[in-house]
Amino acid sequence: MSSRQFVIQYVPGTRYFQRLNGQTKIIFFVVGLIVMMSTFDLRVLIPAFLFYFIVLLSVKPNWKQLKGILIFMTLMNLLNIVLFFIVNPRIGNDMTQTTTVLFQFNDFYVFTEETLIYFLARILKIFGTLLISLWLITSITPSELASGLYRCKVPYKICTVVSLGFRYMPDILREFRMIKESMQMRGVELNKKKTGLIQRIKQNGMILVPLVLVSFDKVETVASAMDLRGYGQRKKRTYYSDAPAASDDYLIRGVSLVLLIGMIGYFVLSIQGKVPHLWIP
Amino acid sequence: MSEVKHEKETFKSIFLKWVIGRWSTATVVGVAIGAALFGVLMNYGGITIFTNTKLSTAYIIPVIVGGLFGAGPALLVGFLGNVFADFIGGWGYWFDWSIGNGIASFFIGLLPLYGARIQEGIFTVKQAVIFAIVSVLGLALAFGVVTPIFTLLIQGGELTITYAQAYAAVASNAAVIIIVGIPLLFIIASRNKRKQNLVEE
Amino acid sequence: MVSFQDFSFQYKSQQTETLKHINLEIYEGEKVLILGPSGSGKSTLGYCINGLIPNQYPGTIQGSCTVKGKDIRTTRIFDLSKIVGSVLQDSDAQFVGLNVAEDIAFALENQAVPREEMKNRVHEAARIVNLTEFLNAFPSDLSGGQKQRVSVAGVLHGAIDLLLFDEPLASLDPHMGEVMIELIDTLNKAHHKTVVMIEHRLEDVLHRDVDRVILMDKGEIIFNGTADGLIVSGLLIKHGIREPLYISAIRQFFRGLSQTEHLTSLKTIDLAELKKAPLKIHGFKPIDAQKKPLIELHGIKFSYDAPLIDIDLLTISRGEKISIIGENGAGKTTLARLLTGVIRPQEGRILLEGQDTSVLSIREIAQQIGYVMQNPNQMLVKSFLLEEVSVALELNGFSKDEIEQKAGDALRLAGIYTMRNWPIQALSYGQRKRLTIAVVLALNPSVLILDEPTAGQDYAHYRDIMSFVDNLNRSNGTTILFITHDLHLALEYTERSIVLVGGKVVADQPTLEVLQDKDLLAKASLKETSIFELAALLEVDVNAFVHQFIIHEKEQKDE
Ligand SMILES: Nc1ncnc2c1ncn2[C@@H]1O[C@H](COP(=O)(O)OP(=O)(O)OP(=O)(O)O)[C@@H](O)[C@H]1O
Ligand SMILES: Nc1ncnc2c1ncn2[C@@H]1O[C@H](COP(=O)(O)OP(=O)(O)OP(=O)(O)O)[C@@H](O)[C@H]1O
Ligand SMILES: [Mg+2]
Ligand SMILES: [Mg+2]
């Protein structure tokens, strides 16, 4: 059992957007989130969505692995939107204070252009965020994440939590399976169909409790091993996996900076009321 | 894990030790392993109730980290654990929920503040009751207030639906904490208590 | 370098002292071996040297202990870590990096060494332990031996004066074990490090010379001197440590040991005298097994990420005793897991008493086949010893009285009954392993698979367990499968051996034959035991010699 079944990969990728260093990836990711989060304006969302879609495509993610997730996310969000519409069909109009009715069912259920645009923007935002996250997850290794966070001035003890966490996750998963097997060998029946809910909770407890106890028992040994190699005594530390920034890194950081400045500009304009909350063509 | 020195406990020392947490190597490792467990359980440790509805067992982790290391470390476990879950499961990164998880975990992790000392084997029924109440309040605050605010900020939306999801999260997490978490705390406490004064008999 | 003066230590949670009045000096450049039965306080002594006591494990210290002049009571673990490099007993837990290079670099990262310099030093350390090709490997891709070498590399940097190894051989195959001992020797001789090594496997350690051996029992130092002196003294057997096999054989066949020096290698033992002495060995007749098949494997194929197990046909009969041997990573544990049904073959069938096991649940198979896992920590699920043994009995519907009876018996057998109310956390590794054996024995299965039952065990406990299992086989006809790296154990207790290389069965024949087939041994990274070498050197019939040695040892035990 190994980390290979995780979506995050422990082996560094080879494509352009995977070869950047950890800090650059984090910056690019955070700026991407800011862009996607701070507006409902389709003029911004559509190009941004396309841009990040291309970025994600360029790293050739393992679509087979992501398929289930994407289907699930799509269904969830479509369902959400239907629910939104049922609860408040004028949600878009509330933002623009205008009403352009496209279609009318009855007095309450109207289908307006504003709401349509609103839903479109919302979908773009959610899937845009998902694209950026998926790019990060399929492009950053845990080592780069830890050293990149440190470069971004996150205290190193938190960076250690990140790298140690990723270090032990495959182990924990393997232990989880082992304990399950061990309990089954001792006579626990773990058949989903044959048992009731209470019974199932009990049985899961029988696996869960040892897993948790065994894992936390390890804390002492791991901490000893770290102390014995001088962890936590200095204010600073360096990272083996911390690759120096190359010209591509500066390029992408530059792009991110431009995006960020653009978004700030947009934000200032929208505070001054020069761009509408929800842009209608 | 083995510091049981009896220093005088003033409010300030308790606050520093249990609310902020003392960030020794053991705490760092405890939080890391806790967050890793959280991530794994979130992805693989659900108890199926109906098809497609799962009771996530991950929520017992902040309970334990809180009991062992305090509220600050519990907060980090809730937050990073959720991030880990997103990373290994590929769900995309939902930091409105991570923040909610962090805040809820913080309240859950306050248990040393009202006297529980899991490492020394101290956990009473009264503390368990307080624990249950504080946890439910914490969950309500986190998922009923904080997460919806962030969801609104990030995605915009209709509060009714967000709230419905929040209530479901509060209810299922509270169930896990009370049904699985409390007995587990009793187990660990009794283990640590009996760890003292060992003699062969 | 290290100096203990009338030093005693009591863990906070214990009511008695774990180390008692230790007086010990370790000098610069020495290589010292610490021997002792399980639970005698060897690891505890190590913790004093590297500063985990009192920094991590609080307790009461009496007397003094200094490391390079620094008193351990007042020195921070960080300062000691610049003098002492430790390789702990559990090589999995101390692998904290995400890959090999990062783990080796960990100490340097903590010292904030600049990245370029760090790279060079990591490569240098990797070169010393011969891991240069593995720098990007993940912990899950490494064998136990490789992991241990990573741990060694991680403490080699800079001005470390003393290296401390806690059971570096515990789960290594014979070939890997030799490599490790040679590595430690190089570090001592060529890199001038003082070495302190804790091990049970004396003979394997003696593959290279040691300057001094210290024997501990119950927290006290029993012997402190040369290996020759210790062997001659006869204290080893008394304190439950196995002598080198050739020494036992010489004692047995020639009425004692007359030579008193150069005993640490068979090559330096004067055999001329012995050859003249009359040697009485009985003829040897092989046992013929005509039993009916219990487990049959037909065309089994299994792969995790890459193909691993590939077995055409394998039959195991009722009442047989079989050892499964092979190098680290050969697939021994995987084979056991296939037999117990926790993993299922991708191709082929496994029959249990003629019934296809694919229709049986793990639980149903487990009622016939009991499996003691390699890593005890993965099997132990409860908080206290007694609960641990009882849980399976409860699940299988025994009455309260029966449970108490059976659990008590199993714990007594494993030699841990006196600790039945302890939490499992307070047990040493060897004690945990015995607990898992107790858990499985309590259920009285008809097939028993023991995955490395003797790893980390001292000789006395190991014999207790093995002779019990042997009895079980004789009285109940229990079929026994041992997975082991200890070839002498295989020879002593099993008639038949299955040798795995890369997931394939390369030999399935009487154990004695396997051990004489040099080509086969080399292919499977195994090595013949010294008793075979001795027989060859004495120019006697190997089969008969070995056979009689084993019988005699068993008789001695029964006395
Ligand atoms: N759960 C798993 N997932 C993926 N690969 C595995 C898993 N378990 C074992 N392997 C790999 O399969 C190979 C055989 O492992 P196995 O544990 O069967 O070896 P072994 O013969 O028992 O070795 P050892 O003597 O070290 O215990 C190894 O290369 C190991 O890395
Ligand atoms: N952290 C601890 N707290 C309390 N008691 C302990 C602790 N560690 C070890 N002991 C006790 O001290 C004794 C000696 O243990 P130690 O680990 O030093 O033995 P060992 O000689 O290394 O044994 P093994 O060969 O099995 O590793 C044991 O009886 C054990 O129960
Ligand atoms: Mg030990
Ligand atoms: Mg194995």
mmCIF file of N, CA and C in Angstrom, chain A residues 2 4 10-11 142-143 163-164 166-168 175 178-179 181-189 206 210 213-214 217-218 220-231 233-234 236-244, chain C residues 50 52 56-57 76-78 81 86 92-98 101-103 105-107 109-113 115 118 138-139 141 154 305 337 342 362-363 366 371 373 377-379 381 388 391-392 395-396 425 439:
data_model
loop_
_atom_site.group_PDB
_atom_site.id
_atom_site.type_symbol
_atom_site.label_atom_id
_atom_site.label_comp_id
_atom_site.label_asym_id
_atom_site.label_seq_id
_atom_site.Cartn_x
_atom_site.Cartn_y
_atom_site.Cartn_z
ATOM 1 N N SER A 2 0.612 2.147 -0.853
ATOM 2 C CA SER A 2 1.540 3.253 -0.940
ATOM 3 C C SER A 2 0.808 4.550 -1.192
ATOM 4 N N ARG A 4 0.861 6.148 -3.751
ATOM 5 C CA ARG A 4 0.526 6.360 -5.159
ATOM 6 C C ARG A 4 -0.972 6.500 -5.399
ATOM 7 N N TYR A 10 3.888 12.187 -4.605
ATOM 8 C CA TYR A 10 5.111 12.434 -3.856
ATOM 9 C C TYR A 10 6.315 12.600 -4.792
ATOM 10 N N VAL A 11 6.136 12.161 -6.040
ATOM 11 C CA VAL A 11 7.231 12.306 -7.006
ATOM 12 C C VAL A 11 7.013 13.588 -7.802
ATOM 13 N N PRO A 142 4.732 17.108 -1.346
ATOM 14 C CA PRO A 142 4.708 17.526 0.052
ATOM 15 C C PRO A 142 5.974 18.268 0.468
ATOM 16 N N SER A 143 7.132 17.843 -0.043
ATOM 17 C CA SER A 143 8.379 18.535 0.321
ATOM 18 C C SER A 143 8.366 19.975 -0.146
ATOM 19 N N SER A 163 4.982 18.563 6.591
ATOM 20 C CA SER A 163 5.789 17.519 5.959
ATOM 21 C C SER A 163 5.671 16.197 6.725
ATOM 22 N N LEU A 164 5.658 16.261 8.059
ATOM 23 C CA LEU A 164 5.505 15.019 8.822
ATOM 24 C C LEU A 164 4.148 14.379 8.567
ATOM 25 N N PHE A 166 2.332 14.465 5.878
ATOM 26 C CA PHE A 166 2.362 13.743 4.596
ATOM 27 C C PHE A 166 3.262 12.517 4.678
ATOM 28 N N ARG A 167 4.319 12.618 5.489
ATOM 29 C CA ARG A 167 5.200 11.462 5.659
ATOM 30 C C ARG A 167 4.424 10.281 6.249
ATOM 31 N N TYR A 168 3.572 10.556 7.247
ATOM 32 C CA TYR A 168 2.950 9.438 7.953
ATOM 33 C C TYR A 168 1.598 9.016 7.395
ATOM 34 N N GLU A 175 -1.558 0.966 8.174
ATOM 35 C CA GLU A 175 -1.888 0.441 9.499
ATOM 36 C C GLU A 175 -3.383 0.216 9.657
ATOM 37 N N MET A 178 -4.146 -2.981 8.105
ATOM 38 C CA MET A 178 -3.585 -4.090 8.882
ATOM 39 C C MET A 178 -4.432 -4.382 10.111
ATOM 40 N N ILE A 179 -4.836 -3.323 10.794
ATOM 41 C CA ILE A 179 -5.615 -3.504 12.008
ATOM 42 C C ILE A 179 -6.972 -4.106 11.666
ATOM 43 N N GLU A 181 -7.545 -6.068 9.215
ATOM 44 C CA GLU A 181 -7.321 -7.489 8.956
ATOM 45 C C GLU A 181 -7.138 -8.256 10.250
ATOM 46 N N SER A 182 -6.353 -7.679 11.128
ATOM 47 C CA SER A 182 -6.091 -8.358 12.390
ATOM 48 C C SER A 182 -7.390 -8.590 13.167
ATOM 49 N N MET A 183 -8.266 -7.603 13.157
ATOM 50 C CA MET A 183 -9.534 -7.754 13.878
ATOM 51 C C MET A 183 -10.412 -8.798 13.206
ATOM 52 N N GLN A 184 -10.382 -8.814 11.884
ATOM 53 C CA GLN A 184 -11.187 -9.814 11.184
ATOM 54 C C GLN A 184 -10.677 -11.223 11.492
ATOM 55 N N MET A 185 -9.365 -11.340 11.586
ATOM 56 C CA MET A 185 -8.816 -12.654 11.890
ATOM 57 C C MET A 185 -9.193 -13.104 13.297
ATOM 58 N N ARG A 186 -9.441 -12.127 14.153
ATOM 59 C CA ARG A 186 -9.820 -12.514 15.505
ATOM 60 C C ARG A 186 -11.315 -12.700 15.661
ATOM 61 N N GLY A 187 -12.037 -12.529 14.577
ATOM 62 C CA GLY A 187 -13.446 -12.886 14.650
ATOM 63 C C GLY A 187 -14.436 -11.756 14.499
ATOM 64 N N VAL A 188 -14.013 -10.570 14.106
ATOM 65 C CA VAL A 188 -14.978 -9.508 13.853
ATOM 66 C C VAL A 188 -15.513 -9.667 12.430
ATOM 67 N N GLU A 189 -16.839 -9.678 12.287
ATOM 68 C CA GLU A 189 -17.415 -9.768 10.947
ATOM 69 C C GLU A 189 -17.634 -8.359 10.442
ATOM 70 N N MET A 206 -13.972 -0.622 16.920
ATOM 71 C CA MET A 206 -12.942 -1.602 17.242
ATOM 72 C C MET A 206 -11.699 -1.443 16.382
ATOM 73 N N PRO A 210 -7.961 1.263 18.171
ATOM 74 C CA PRO A 210 -6.549 0.881 18.095
ATOM 75 C C PRO A 210 -5.750 1.726 17.124
ATOM 76 N N LEU A 213 -4.918 4.882 18.911
ATOM 77 C CA LEU A 213 -3.987 4.669 20.018
ATOM 78 C C LEU A 213 -2.591 4.340 19.503
ATOM 79 N N VAL A 214 -2.519 3.424 18.539
ATOM 80 C CA VAL A 214 -1.217 3.036 17.998
ATOM 81 C C VAL A 214 -0.520 4.247 17.383
ATOM 82 N N ASP A 217 0.710 6.524 20.062
ATOM 83 C CA ASP A 217 1.837 5.935 20.791
ATOM 84 C C ASP A 217 3.154 6.233 20.088
ATOM 85 N N LYS A 218 3.067 6.389 18.767
ATOM 86 C CA LYS A 218 4.272 6.625 17.988
ATOM 87 C C LYS A 218 4.867 8.000 18.269
ATOM 88 N N GLU A 220 5.805 9.612 20.797
ATOM 89 C CA GLU A 220 6.962 9.700 21.677
ATOM 90 C C GLU A 220 8.248 9.297 20.947
ATOM 91 N N THR A 221 8.184 8.198 20.210
ATOM 92 C CA THR A 221 9.381 7.723 19.510
ATOM 93 C C THR A 221 9.818 8.708 18.436
ATOM 94 N N VAL A 222 8.840 9.186 17.668
ATOM 95 C CA VAL A 222 9.198 10.109 16.594
ATOM 96 C C VAL A 222 9.794 11.383 17.182
ATOM 97 N N ALA A 223 9.174 11.884 18.246
ATOM 98 C CA ALA A 223 9.692 13.104 18.861
ATOM 99 C C ALA A 223 11.104 12.869 19.379
ATOM 100 N N SER A 224 11.346 11.703 19.968
ATOM 101 C CA SER A 224 12.701 11.396 20.440
ATOM 102 C C SER A 224 13.676 11.420 19.278
ATOM 103 N N ALA A 225 13.284 10.753 18.195
ATOM 104 C CA ALA A 225 14.185 10.683 17.051
ATOM 105 C C ALA A 225 14.500 12.082 16.526
ATOM 106 N N MET A 226 13.512 12.973 16.579
ATOM 107 C CA MET A 226 13.759 14.338 16.096
ATOM 108 C C MET A 226 14.628 15.115 17.067
ATOM 109 N N ASP A 227 14.343 14.980 18.344
ATOM 110 C CA ASP A 227 15.163 15.666 19.340
ATOM 111 C C ASP A 227 16.619 15.225 19.239
ATOM 112 N N LEU A 228 16.793 13.921 19.008
ATOM 113 C CA LEU A 228 18.155 13.396 18.938
ATOM 114 C C LEU A 228 18.906 13.949 17.738
ATOM 115 N N ARG A 229 18.204 14.500 16.800
ATOM 116 C CA ARG A 229 18.892 15.121 15.674
ATOM 117 C C ARG A 229 18.750 16.640 15.721
ATOM 118 N N GLY A 230 18.510 17.140 16.927
ATOM 119 C CA GLY A 230 18.610 18.581 17.146
ATOM 120 C C GLY A 230 17.457 19.412 16.627
ATOM 121 N N TYR A 231 16.241 18.840 16.603
ATOM 122 C CA TYR A 231 15.114 19.610 16.097
ATOM 123 C C TYR A 231 14.663 20.666 17.097
ATOM 124 N N GLN A 233 15.717 23.630 18.125
ATOM 125 C CA GLN A 233 16.540 24.417 19.027
ATOM 126 C C GLN A 233 16.840 25.802 18.478
ATOM 127 N N ARG A 234 16.826 25.926 17.168
ATOM 128 C CA ARG A 234 17.169 27.222 16.587
ATOM 129 C C ARG A 234 15.922 27.948 16.096
ATOM 130 N N LYS A 236 15.803 29.432 13.194
ATOM 131 C CA LYS A 236 15.680 29.239 11.755
ATOM 132 C C LYS A 236 16.043 27.822 11.383
ATOM 133 N N ARG A 237 15.657 27.453 10.193
ATOM 134 C CA ARG A 237 16.148 26.185 9.685
ATOM 135 C C ARG A 237 16.183 26.286 8.167
ATOM 136 N N THR A 238 16.870 25.362 7.537
ATOM 137 C CA THR A 238 16.889 25.378 6.076
ATOM 138 C C THR A 238 16.195 24.117 5.585
ATOM 139 N N TYR A 239 15.904 24.083 4.288
ATOM 140 C CA TYR A 239 15.229 22.913 3.724
ATOM 141 C C TYR A 239 16.032 22.323 2.585
ATOM 142 N N TYR A 240 16.235 21.021 2.649
ATOM 143 C CA TYR A 240 16.950 20.331 1.584
ATOM 144 C C TYR A 240 16.183 20.471 0.271
ATOM 145 N N SER A 241 14.873 20.402 0.367
ATOM 146 C CA SER A 241 14.056 20.390 -0.848
ATOM 147 C C SER A 241 13.781 21.788 -1.391
ATOM 148 N N ASP A 242 14.412 22.776 -0.766
ATOM 149 C CA ASP A 242 14.124 24.151 -1.142
ATOM 150 C C ASP A 242 14.929 24.540 -2.379
ATOM 151 N N ALA A 243 14.322 24.398 -3.557
ATOM 152 C CA ALA A 243 15.049 24.710 -4.780
ATOM 153 C C ALA A 243 15.126 26.226 -4.951
ATOM 154 N N PRO A 244 16.274 26.753 -5.366
ATOM 155 C CA PRO A 244 16.357 28.201 -5.596
ATOM 156 C C PRO A 244 15.465 28.585 -6.773
ATOM 157 N N ASN C 50 22.370 8.995 25.183
ATOM 158 C CA ASN C 50 21.985 10.006 24.197
ATOM 159 C C ASN C 50 21.107 11.120 24.764
ATOM 160 N N LEU C 52 18.062 11.023 26.142
ATOM 161 C CA LEU C 52 16.601 10.892 26.240
ATOM 162 C C LEU C 52 16.210 10.769 27.711
ATOM 163 N N GLN C 56 13.564 13.203 27.955
ATOM 164 C CA GLN C 56 12.277 12.702 27.455
ATOM 165 C C GLN C 56 11.581 11.803 28.456
ATOM 166 N N TYR C 57 12.366 10.963 29.101
ATOM 167 C CA TYR C 57 11.785 10.028 30.061
ATOM 168 C C TYR C 57 12.166 10.469 31.467
ATOM 169 N N ARG C 76 21.489 19.700 27.740
ATOM 170 C CA ARG C 76 20.317 19.594 26.868
ATOM 171 C C ARG C 76 20.535 18.502 25.826
ATOM 172 N N ILE C 77 19.455 17.906 25.406
ATOM 173 C CA ILE C 77 19.531 16.830 24.433
ATOM 174 C C ILE C 77 20.170 17.347 23.135
ATOM 175 N N PHE C 78 19.923 18.598 22.842
ATOM 176 C CA PHE C 78 20.465 19.216 21.636
ATOM 177 C C PHE C 78 22.001 19.237 21.665
ATOM 178 N N SER C 81 23.310 15.827 21.230
ATOM 179 C CA SER C 81 23.132 15.302 19.879
ATOM 180 C C SER C 81 24.297 15.670 18.969
ATOM 181 N N SER C 86 22.372 8.601 17.418
ATOM 182 C CA SER C 86 21.665 7.388 17.835
ATOM 183 C C SER C 86 20.843 6.798 16.712
ATOM 184 N N ASP C 92 11.409 2.452 11.531
ATOM 185 C CA ASP C 92 10.302 3.087 10.834
ATOM 186 C C ASP C 92 9.964 4.434 11.451
ATOM 187 N N ALA C 93 9.896 4.429 12.772
ATOM 188 C CA ALA C 93 9.453 5.638 13.455
ATOM 189 C C ALA C 93 10.473 6.763 13.322
ATOM 190 N N GLN C 94 11.762 6.411 13.178
ATOM 191 C CA GLN C 94 12.708 7.524 13.139
ATOM 192 C C GLN C 94 12.961 8.041 11.733
ATOM 193 N N PHE C 95 12.273 7.494 10.772
ATOM 194 C CA PHE C 95 12.406 8.017 9.412
ATOM 195 C C PHE C 95 11.450 9.195 9.282
ATOM 196 N N VAL C 96 11.943 10.399 9.496
ATOM 197 C CA VAL C 96 11.028 11.537 9.536
ATOM 198 C C VAL C 96 10.976 12.314 8.230
ATOM 199 N N GLY C 97 11.914 12.059 7.333
ATOM 200 C CA GLY C 97 11.917 12.793 6.064
ATOM 201 C C GLY C 97 10.934 12.179 5.090
ATOM 202 N N LEU C 98 10.571 12.948 4.062
ATOM 203 C CA LEU C 98 9.643 12.411 3.076
ATOM 204 C C LEU C 98 10.339 11.473 2.102
ATOM 205 N N ALA C 101 16.872 11.360 0.945
ATOM 206 C CA ALA C 101 17.764 12.512 1.047
ATOM 207 C C ALA C 101 17.316 13.458 2.158
ATOM 208 N N GLU C 102 16.026 13.704 2.245
ATOM 209 C CA GLU C 102 15.549 14.627 3.270
ATOM 210 C C GLU C 102 15.749 14.071 4.662
ATOM 211 N N ASP C 103 15.621 12.759 4.790
ATOM 212 C CA ASP C 103 15.823 12.190 6.117
ATOM 213 C C ASP C 103 17.289 12.291 6.521
ATOM 214 N N ALA C 105 19.234 14.531 5.558
ATOM 215 C CA ALA C 105 19.532 15.953 5.749
ATOM 216 C C ALA C 105 18.925 16.532 7.025
ATOM 217 N N PHE C 106 18.071 15.784 7.684
ATOM 218 C CA PHE C 106 17.268 16.369 8.768
ATOM 219 C C PHE C 106 18.096 17.112 9.822
ATOM 220 N N ALA C 107 19.181 16.475 10.281
ATOM 221 C CA ALA C 107 20.005 17.123 11.305
ATOM 222 C C ALA C 107 20.625 18.409 10.764
ATOM 223 N N GLU C 109 19.410 20.318 8.350
ATOM 224 C CA GLU C 109 18.353 21.329 8.232
ATOM 225 C C GLU C 109 18.149 22.027 9.571
ATOM 226 N N ASN C 110 18.169 21.239 10.631
ATOM 227 C CA ASN C 110 17.949 21.820 11.949
ATOM 228 C C ASN C 110 19.071 22.753 12.367
ATOM 229 N N GLN C 111 20.259 22.500 11.822
ATOM 230 C CA GLN C 111 21.368 23.399 12.135
ATOM 231 C C GLN C 111 21.419 24.565 11.159
ATOM 232 N N ALA C 112 20.420 24.656 10.295
ATOM 233 C CA ALA C 112 20.340 25.727 9.303
ATOM 234 C C ALA C 112 21.581 25.787 8.412
ATOM 235 N N VAL C 113 22.091 24.639 8.033
ATOM 236 C CA VAL C 113 23.211 24.587 7.088
ATOM 237 C C VAL C 113 22.699 25.040 5.719
ATOM 238 N N ARG C 115 21.895 25.377 1.812
ATOM 239 C CA ARG C 115 21.457 24.270 0.986
ATOM 240 C C ARG C 115 22.573 23.620 0.164
ATOM 241 N N MET C 118 24.715 21.589 2.328
ATOM 242 C CA MET C 118 23.931 20.448 2.813
ATOM 243 C C MET C 118 23.910 19.331 1.769
ATOM 244 N N PHE C 138 11.337 6.584 -1.412
ATOM 245 C CA PHE C 138 10.431 6.850 -0.293
ATOM 246 C C PHE C 138 10.550 5.753 0.746
ATOM 247 N N PRO C 139 10.211 6.065 1.979
ATOM 248 C CA PRO C 139 10.339 5.034 3.024
ATOM 249 C C PRO C 139 9.591 3.755 2.678
ATOM 250 N N ASP C 141 9.322 2.326 -0.036
ATOM 251 C CA ASP C 141 9.988 1.521 -1.066
ATOM 252 C C ASP C 141 11.261 0.855 -0.566
ATOM 253 N N GLY C 154 21.947 9.416 8.613
ATOM 254 C CA GLY C 154 21.391 10.633 9.199
ATOM 255 C C GLY C 154 22.148 11.136 10.412
ATOM 256 N N ASP C 305 1.909 -3.301 -6.356
ATOM 257 C CA ASP C 305 2.048 -2.349 -7.461
ATOM 258 C C ASP C 305 2.671 -3.069 -8.645
ATOM 259 N N ARG C 337 -0.098 -13.610 4.258
ATOM 260 C CA ARG C 337 -1.354 -12.860 4.184
ATOM 261 C C ARG C 337 -2.298 -13.468 3.154
ATOM 262 N N VAL C 342 -6.501 -12.342 4.044
ATOM 263 C CA VAL C 342 -6.661 -10.891 4.161
ATOM 264 C C VAL C 342 -6.356 -10.215 2.836
ATOM 265 N N ILE C 362 -12.599 -13.878 5.951
ATOM 266 C CA ILE C 362 -11.353 -13.877 6.721
ATOM 267 C C ILE C 362 -11.594 -14.563 8.055
ATOM 268 N N ARG C 363 -12.729 -14.251 8.630
ATOM 269 C CA ARG C 363 -13.044 -14.785 9.932
ATOM 270 C C ARG C 363 -13.144 -16.305 9.901
ATOM 271 N N ALA C 366 -9.777 -17.740 9.584
ATOM 272 C CA ALA C 366 -9.006 -17.540 10.815
ATOM 273 C C ALA C 366 -9.329 -18.576 11.883
ATOM 274 N N TYR C 371 -2.525 -16.477 12.662
ATOM 275 C CA TYR C 371 -1.361 -15.788 12.102
ATOM 276 C C TYR C 371 -0.823 -14.767 13.092
ATOM 277 N N MET C 373 1.445 -11.731 13.350
ATOM 278 C CA MET C 373 2.039 -10.799 12.394
ATOM 279 C C MET C 373 3.469 -10.426 12.763
ATOM 280 N N ASN C 377 3.001 -4.262 16.776
ATOM 281 C CA ASN C 377 2.182 -3.074 16.979
ATOM 282 C C ASN C 377 0.951 -3.047 16.099
ATOM 283 N N GLN C 378 1.005 -3.776 14.999
ATOM 284 C CA GLN C 378 -0.167 -3.784 14.122
ATOM 285 C C GLN C 378 -1.231 -4.761 14.581
ATOM 286 N N MET C 379 -0.868 -5.597 15.534
ATOM 287 C CA MET C 379 -1.848 -6.587 15.988
ATOM 288 C C MET C 379 -2.489 -6.213 17.298
ATOM 289 N N VAL C 381 -4.492 -4.279 19.812
ATOM 290 C CA VAL C 381 -5.562 -3.309 19.631
ATOM 291 C C VAL C 381 -6.164 -2.826 20.934
ATOM 292 N N GLU C 388 -6.282 -7.774 25.822
ATOM 293 C CA GLU C 388 -5.817 -8.091 24.478
ATOM 294 C C GLU C 388 -6.018 -9.571 24.164
ATOM 295 N N VAL C 391 -10.002 -10.580 24.005
ATOM 296 C CA VAL C 391 -10.965 -10.051 23.036
ATOM 297 C C VAL C 391 -11.355 -11.078 21.972
ATOM 298 N N ALA C 392 -10.354 -11.811 21.477
ATOM 299 C CA ALA C 392 -10.684 -12.794 20.446
ATOM 300 C C ALA C 392 -11.504 -13.938 21.031
ATOM 301 N N LEU C 395 -15.036 -12.776 21.284
ATOM 302 C CA LEU C 395 -15.676 -12.757 19.971
ATOM 303 C C LEU C 395 -16.018 -14.149 19.481
ATOM 304 N N ASN C 396 -15.290 -15.127 19.974
ATOM 305 C CA ASN C 396 -15.565 -16.481 19.533
ATOM 306 C C ASN C 396 -16.463 -17.233 20.506
ATOM 307 N N GLN C 425 1.596 -0.191 26.355
ATOM 308 C CA GLN C 425 2.643 0.800 26.125
ATOM 309 C C GLN C 425 3.899 0.567 26.957
ATOM 310 N N VAL C 439 -1.827 -14.145 22.081
ATOM 311 C CA VAL C 439 -3.158 -13.854 21.551
ATOM 312 C C VAL C 439 -3.610 -14.961 20.602
#
